[in-house]
Structures are given as structure tokens and as C-alpha cells.
Tab-separated table of C-alpha atoms in Angstrom:
chain	number	residue	atom	x	y	z
A	19	VAL	CA	110.176	141.112	146.952
A	20	LYS	CA	108.172	137.923	147.198
A	21	ARG	CA	109.239	135.824	150.155
A	22	ILE	CA	109.743	132.162	149.323
A	23	ARG	CA	109.037	129.979	152.330
A	24	PRO	CA	110.978	126.722	152.457
A	25	PRO	CA	108.665	123.711	152.117
A	26	SER	CA	107.760	121.642	155.171
A	27	THR	CA	109.451	118.309	155.851
A	28	GLN	CA	106.331	116.510	154.631
A	29	THR	CA	106.218	118.522	151.406
A	30	ALA	CA	109.921	117.865	150.887
A	31	ALA	CA	109.281	114.141	151.400
A	32	VAL	CA	106.621	114.190	148.669
A	33	LEU	CA	108.916	116.160	146.363
A	34	PHE	CA	111.745	113.671	146.916
A	35	ALA	CA	109.415	110.709	146.340
A	36	LEU	CA	108.265	112.207	143.066
A	37	ALA	CA	111.826	113.132	142.121
A	38	ASP	CA	112.965	109.503	142.463
A	39	ASP	CA	111.811	109.002	138.893
A	40	PRO	CA	110.711	112.397	137.611
A	41	THR	CA	109.421	111.072	134.284
A	42	ALA	CA	107.095	108.473	135.821
A	43	TRP	CA	103.469	109.203	136.585
A	44	ARG	CA	102.569	108.246	140.158
A	45	TYR	CA	99.343	107.430	141.999
A	46	GLY	CA	98.270	109.279	145.145
A	47	TYR	CA	98.004	106.177	147.325
A	48	GLU	CA	101.353	104.903	146.083
A	49	LEU	CA	102.975	108.207	147.100
A	50	SER	CA	101.192	108.049	150.416
A	51	GLN	CA	102.674	104.619	151.085
A	52	GLN	CA	106.143	105.625	149.950
A	53	THR	CA	106.278	108.724	152.139
A	54	GLY	CA	104.319	107.287	155.066
A	55	LEU	CA	101.906	110.230	154.902
A	56	LYS	CA	98.202	109.731	155.444
A	57	ALA	CA	95.710	110.786	152.777
A	58	GLY	CA	94.644	113.763	154.899
A	59	SER	CA	98.196	115.121	154.749
A	60	MET	CA	99.137	113.918	151.293
A	61	TYR	CA	96.349	115.481	149.257
A	62	PRO	CA	96.681	119.053	150.610
A	63	ILE	CA	100.390	118.840	149.735
A	64	LEU	CA	99.634	117.593	146.226
A	65	ILE	CA	97.002	120.324	145.778
A	66	ARG	CA	99.401	123.076	146.879
A	67	LEU	CA	102.217	121.742	144.718
A	68	ALA	CA	99.877	121.728	141.707
A	69	ASP	CA	98.677	125.272	142.549
A	70	ARG	CA	102.288	126.464	142.552
A	71	GLY	CA	102.995	124.856	139.199
A	72	LEU	CA	105.375	122.294	140.716
A	73	LEU	CA	103.171	119.281	140.036
A	74	GLU	CA	101.607	118.084	136.811
A	75	THR	CA	98.391	116.088	137.037
A	76	ALA	CA	96.590	113.872	134.539
A	77	TRP	CA	93.888	111.245	134.400
A	78	GLU	CA	94.727	107.723	133.281
A	79	SER	CA	93.683	106.977	129.742
A	80	GLY	CA	93.445	103.924	127.486
A	81	LEU	CA	92.187	101.677	130.254
A	82	PRO	CA	90.307	98.406	129.765
A	83	ALA	CA	86.531	98.770	130.039
A	84	GLY	CA	85.186	98.729	133.571
A	85	ARG	CA	88.330	100.066	135.235
A	86	PRO	CA	87.823	103.647	136.375
A	87	PRO	CA	90.693	106.049	135.629
A	88	ARG	CA	92.957	107.205	138.450
A	89	HIS	CA	94.634	110.550	138.910
A	90	LEU	CA	98.342	110.661	138.148
A	91	TYR	CA	101.065	112.979	139.354
A	92	ARG	CA	104.592	113.918	138.365
A	93	LEU	CA	106.842	116.914	138.906
A	94	THR	CA	107.040	119.738	136.406
A	95	GLY	CA	110.412	121.145	135.392
A	96	GLN	CA	110.078	123.702	138.184
A	97	GLY	CA	109.247	120.934	140.666
A	98	ILE	CA	112.268	118.870	139.634
A	99	LYS	CA	114.465	121.950	140.057
A	100	LEU	CA	113.076	122.633	143.524
A	101	ALA	CA	113.517	118.988	144.579
A	102	ALA	CA	117.142	119.131	143.409
A	103	GLU	CA	117.736	122.393	145.286
A	104	LEU	CA	116.274	120.896	148.453
A	105	ALA	CA	118.215	117.662	148.064
A	106	ALA	CA	121.598	119.349	147.624
A	107	PRO	CA	121.985	120.830	151.155
A	108	ALA	CA	120.436	117.713	152.661
A	109	GLN	CA	123.012	115.525	150.921
A	110	ARG	CA	125.810	117.879	151.909
A	111	SER	CA	124.636	117.731	155.508
A	112	VAL	CA	124.517	113.920	155.498
A	113	LYS	CA	128.001	113.744	153.983
A	114	HIS	CA	129.313	116.237	156.513
A	115	ARG	CA	127.730	114.329	159.395
A	116	ARG	CA	129.185	111.058	158.131
A	117	ILE	CA	132.673	112.532	158.064
A	118	ARG	CA	132.330	113.935	161.557
A	119	LEU	CA	130.763	110.876	163.025
A	120	ARG	CA	133.148	108.377	161.443
A	121	PRO	CA	134.896	106.619	164.333
A	122	ARG	CA	138.573	107.256	164.623
A	123	THR	CA	140.495	104.106	163.948
A	124	ASP	CA	143.997	105.468	163.986
A	125	GLY	CA	145.904	104.577	167.073
A	126	VAL	CA	143.434	101.878	168.023
A	127	SER	CA	144.983	98.472	168.295
B	28	MET	CA	85.312	92.041	148.391
B	29	LYS	CA	82.429	94.265	149.379
B	30	ASN	CA	81.041	96.362	146.562
B	31	ALA	CA	83.142	99.516	146.720
B	32	GLY	CA	80.397	101.537	145.066
B	33	THR	CA	78.008	101.198	147.979
B	34	ASP	CA	80.089	100.900	151.120
B	35	GLY	CA	80.479	103.443	153.930
B	36	PRO	CA	83.839	104.944	152.977
B	37	GLN	CA	82.657	105.535	149.415
B	38	ARG	CA	79.427	107.177	150.578
B	39	LEU	CA	81.255	109.307	153.151
B	40	LEU	CA	83.812	110.544	150.651
B	41	ALA	CA	81.209	111.141	147.934
B	42	ALA	CA	79.192	113.254	150.398
B	43	ALA	CA	82.258	115.226	151.524
B	44	ILE	CA	83.296	115.908	147.933
B	45	ARG	CA	79.998	117.685	147.309
B	46	LEU	CA	81.198	120.354	149.753
B	47	LEU	CA	84.276	121.106	147.683
B	48	PRO	CA	84.312	124.352	145.691
B	49	ASN	CA	84.101	123.838	141.923
B	50	GLU	CA	87.775	124.559	141.309
B	51	ARG	CA	88.707	121.724	143.689
B	52	ARG	CA	86.074	119.217	142.521
B	53	GLY	CA	88.611	117.417	140.304
B	54	TRP	CA	90.715	116.651	143.373
B	55	GLY	CA	87.682	115.127	145.057
B	56	LEU	CA	87.135	112.853	142.080
B	57	ALA	CA	90.830	111.941	142.188
B	58	MET	CA	90.500	110.852	145.834
B	59	LEU	CA	87.344	108.916	145.021
B	60	ALA	CA	89.090	107.134	142.140
B	61	GLU	CA	92.001	106.262	144.429
B	62	LEU	CA	89.619	104.913	147.065
B	63	GLY	CA	88.158	102.644	144.392
B	64	GLN	CA	91.517	100.849	144.215
B	65	LEU	CA	91.716	100.050	147.921
B	66	GLN	CA	90.262	96.786	149.075
B	67	HIS	CA	90.843	96.286	152.779
B	68	PRO	CA	87.930	97.805	154.777
B	69	SER	CA	90.113	99.452	157.442
B	70	THR	CA	92.428	100.899	154.774
B	71	ARG	CA	89.411	102.187	152.888
B	72	TRP	CA	87.994	103.845	156.040
B	73	ARG	CA	91.313	105.469	156.948
B	74	PHE	CA	91.797	106.744	153.432
B	75	ALA	CA	88.195	107.995	153.128
B	76	LEU	CA	88.309	109.780	156.507
B	77	GLY	CA	91.576	111.527	155.613
B	78	CYS	CA	90.232	112.565	152.223
B	79	ALA	CA	86.905	113.701	153.703
B	80	ARG	CA	88.829	116.023	156.020
B	81	VAL	CA	90.607	117.489	152.984
B	82	ALA	CA	87.287	117.851	151.148
B	83	ILE	CA	85.715	119.670	154.096
B	84	PHE	CA	88.741	121.905	154.714
B	85	PRO	CA	90.475	122.146	151.327
B	86	PRO	CA	93.613	124.240	150.924
B	87	ARG	CA	92.724	127.740	149.772
B	88	LYS	CA	93.634	128.613	146.255
B	89	GLY	CA	96.362	131.258	146.075
B	90	GLY	CA	97.301	130.945	149.749
B	91	LEU	CA	97.330	133.906	152.120
B	92	SER	CA	97.160	136.725	149.542
B	93	GLN	CA	94.051	135.175	147.998
B	94	THR	CA	92.526	134.742	151.459
B	95	ILE	CA	93.130	138.416	152.274
B	96	MET	CA	91.591	139.424	148.934
B	97	GLU	CA	88.543	137.228	149.559
B	98	GLN	CA	88.151	138.704	153.041
B	99	THR	CA	88.356	142.242	151.621
B	100	GLN	CA	85.698	141.395	149.049
B	101	LYS	CA	83.530	139.886	151.769
B	102	SER	CA	83.993	143.001	153.898
B	103	VAL	CA	82.977	145.271	150.984
B	104	ILE	CA	79.914	143.134	150.234
B	105	LYS	CA	78.992	143.111	153.941
B	106	THR	CA	79.366	146.914	154.204
B	107	LEU	CA	77.271	147.514	151.082
B	108	GLY	CA	74.633	145.022	152.193
B	109	LEU	CA	74.411	146.653	155.621
B	110	ALA	CA	74.181	150.133	154.064
B	111	MET	CA	71.432	149.000	151.678
B	112	LEU	CA	69.432	147.439	154.493
B	113	ILE	CA	69.741	150.396	156.899
B	114	SER	CA	68.854	152.845	154.087
B	115	PHE	CA	65.831	150.760	153.180
B	116	LEU	CA	64.662	150.799	156.812
B	117	LEU	CA	65.232	154.582	157.005
B	118	VAL	CA	63.194	155.297	153.869
B	119	LEU	CA	60.475	152.696	154.475
B	120	PRO	CA	58.351	154.822	156.871
B	121	PHE	CA	57.775	157.467	154.167
B	122	PRO	CA	56.090	155.269	151.544
B	123	ILE	CA	54.068	153.726	154.391
B	124	LEU	CA	52.977	157.213	155.528
B	125	GLN	CA	52.056	158.064	151.958
B	126	VAL	CA	49.984	154.910	151.542
B	127	VAL	CA	48.238	155.418	154.906
B	128	TYR	CA	47.510	159.189	154.759
B	129	SER	CA	47.457	160.161	151.131
B	130	GLN	CA	45.335	159.206	148.155
B	131	LEU	CA	48.414	159.186	145.926
B	132	SER	CA	49.333	155.881	144.413
B	133	LEU	CA	52.783	154.447	145.008
B	134	ARG	CA	52.784	153.365	141.397
B	135	LYS	CA	53.333	156.932	140.281
B	136	SER	CA	56.831	157.072	138.746
B	137	ASP	CA	57.696	160.328	140.605
B	138	ASN	CA	57.356	158.477	143.883
B	139	PHE	CA	59.797	155.799	142.801
B	140	VAL	CA	62.333	158.476	141.839
B	141	LEU	CA	61.831	160.273	145.169
B	142	PHE	CA	62.144	157.164	147.346
B	143	GLY	CA	65.007	155.868	145.200
B	144	LEU	CA	66.874	159.148	145.674
B	145	LEU	CA	66.290	159.096	149.439
B	146	TRP	CA	67.517	155.502	149.557
B	147	LEU	CA	70.669	156.284	147.556
B	148	LEU	CA	71.465	159.353	149.665
B	149	SER	CA	71.160	157.406	152.908
B	150	MET	CA	73.232	154.578	151.482
B	151	ALA	CA	76.006	156.977	150.455
B	152	PHE	CA	75.886	158.497	153.945
B	153	ILE	CA	76.224	155.128	155.686
B	154	VAL	CA	79.006	153.932	153.364
B	155	SER	CA	80.926	157.140	154.116
B	156	VAL	CA	80.339	156.900	157.864
B	157	ILE	CA	81.454	153.252	158.228
B	158	PRO	CA	85.230	153.938	157.790
B	159	ILE	CA	85.014	156.633	160.495
B	160	VAL	CA	83.227	154.252	162.866
B	161	ARG	CA	85.792	151.519	162.131
B	162	THR	CA	88.687	153.875	162.815
B	163	ILE	CA	87.187	154.840	166.188
B	164	ARG	CA	86.404	151.213	167.101
B	165	MET	CA	89.974	150.162	166.273
B	166	GLY	CA	91.216	152.844	168.648
B	167	ASN	CA	92.999	154.824	165.908
B	168	SER	CA	93.043	158.587	165.790
B	169	LEU	CA	90.678	160.286	163.343
B	170	LEU	CA	93.111	163.169	163.047
B	171	ALA	CA	95.803	161.001	161.461
B	172	ASN	CA	94.492	162.166	158.046
B	173	PRO	CA	92.872	165.530	158.767
B	174	ILE	CA	92.270	166.473	155.110
B	175	THR	CA	90.512	163.182	154.344
B	176	LEU	CA	88.466	163.565	157.494
B	177	LEU	CA	87.503	167.130	156.591
B	178	LEU	CA	86.422	166.127	153.075
B	179	ARG	CA	84.476	163.186	154.424
B	180	VAL	CA	82.680	165.306	157.016
B	181	ALA	CA	81.848	167.932	154.356
B	182	PHE	CA	80.454	165.212	152.075
B	183	LEU	CA	78.405	163.747	154.946
B	184	ALA	CA	77.049	167.199	155.806
B	185	LEU	CA	76.041	167.741	152.171
B	186	LEU	CA	74.253	164.371	152.048
B	187	ALA	CA	72.471	165.036	155.346
B	188	TRP	CA	71.414	168.505	154.186
B	189	MET	CA	70.022	167.121	150.877
B	190	TRP	CA	68.160	164.374	152.712
B	191	GLY	CA	66.707	166.851	155.215
B	192	VAL	CA	65.624	169.294	152.503
B	193	ILE	CA	63.815	166.558	150.548
B	194	ILE	CA	62.050	165.227	153.654
B	195	ILE	CA	60.967	168.698	154.848
B	196	ASP	CA	59.763	169.560	151.343
B	197	GLN	CA	57.866	166.320	150.817
B	198	LEU	CA	56.579	165.666	154.346
B	199	PRO	CA	53.193	167.346	153.703
B	200	CYS	CA	52.699	165.007	150.727
B	201	PHE	CA	53.584	161.988	152.846
B	202	LEU	CA	51.012	163.143	155.426
B	203	GLY	CA	48.280	163.589	152.822
B	204	VAL	CA	48.045	167.392	152.791
B	205	PRO	CA	45.715	168.310	149.875
B	206	ASN	CA	47.165	169.906	146.711
B	207	CYS	CA	50.675	169.004	147.724
B	208	ASP	CA	53.309	168.854	144.970
């Protein structure tokens, strides 16, 4: 049985950033800024996600002359599914924490 | 803005990308293209340094299983290379003896067959011995698989016997004894 290791916090951050708008193609630097990750951390994550079939890559096309194409990234169907799976417990946890941490107002005058 | 095509970050990243294996070269070009969009010098340096680190130490394709496979392949290549070299050194004195003492030419095809056979026998011997040596060095017991050990020892004995017989038979020829066959 193949063991599936849960992704690191940084990888999850990249997945969530890409899952914000799963249909949009994103630039590497833009993702780096959104997640706060440096290039040295961002690119290995992108490479591994692409290796695992979670990330689709493409080169920009139809650009005006003189502007070099940039690499674009977006999640594959598998990537979107994984991002959703990772987001679900996180959201549940936040909701749960909010309920527990909500200050009690009853009986306070 | 400074010309991005000639500045330090661009040169650094371009140099680092050359170290990338072919299957990762596209990622290097992607980083380079992204660097081309950055304008502030400090941002460019930070980005280029981060990317250069990735280019020098790229993630391995296939993760751990691929790494183990690559290491196994490397180990096999290393073992074979070592066996070939040691066998060559073992056989080398005989053609030298033949050249020095005998009038026979090394170009004779029989000699190539003879030395080739000696080389192959010694190589097979070394390749068979290496697992035994490794087992001992790792501190494992040789008697864990007694049947395999017995077969291996029998095979090694056969190889050694064949090698010895050929050398004893051909030694007079190597030493230039007249009318040797």
C-alpha cells in the first residue's frame, strides 16, 4: 500500500493560492508574493506538484513581439481535489475554534 | 532600468541553469523568464539567488523510490567497473610477459581470445565475491543463506580452477618457451 504523506504547510499554501481561482493561469512570482514564499522554496514545490500530476504548466503564447513568454501554472483536476480535501478539515477546525473561543455574553451585564 | 539581459542576477541564474539535468531544464527557463519581469535590483538578486539554489539542488524526479533506484544502478555500475579494472590489472602481466619473452605477436587472434577469457573469468570471480565481502563488512552472517553461499563458493572454486588451469597451461608460452602451443 502506497503511503500518502500529507503536504507541508508551504505546499498547502501554494495549493490554496492556486485553488483560489482554479481556472486561472498564474505566474510563479505572483504565487510567491501571494504565499509569502521565496523563489527558493516556491519552485521546488511547483516542480514536485507538477511531478505528481497536481499542477499543469504552460508557456504564455500570443504575446506582442519583444516580450518573452512566462511560465504559467494552474491546478489539474487532481490538484483541485487535493486542495479541497486539505481545505475541508482546516475550515472545520477554524469553525470549531471560533465556536469555542466565542466569548460568553450571557449573564454579562 | 538596467538591461536585464546583462546584469548579475541574470548571469548568475543563467549559469546555474546550465547545471540542471535535461528533464528540469524547462523549469530553469521558467525561472529565467520570471526574472526578466522583475525590475528592482534587490528583488532581482533575491529571486535569482533563490532560483540558483533550486537549479543547483533541484528536487529529484520520482522522489525517494527513484533515488533508491538510481543509487542501486550506481552501485551496480561501480561494482562492474571495479571488477573490470581489477580483472584487467590481474591479466595485464601475462600479455606483458609474452611481449617481453616471446617472439609471438599480440596481434594473433588466439591471444586475444585467451586474454579475453582470462579477463572474463576474473571479472566473474570478482563480481561473485563482492556480495560476500559486503555481507561480512556489514556485520551480517554468511550462514543466513547457506545454500546460496554453498552455490556461490562452488562457482568461485570452479572459476578459480579454470583460471589456474589456463595459466599453468599457457605459462611456458608467456615465458617464451620454444615450440609452445
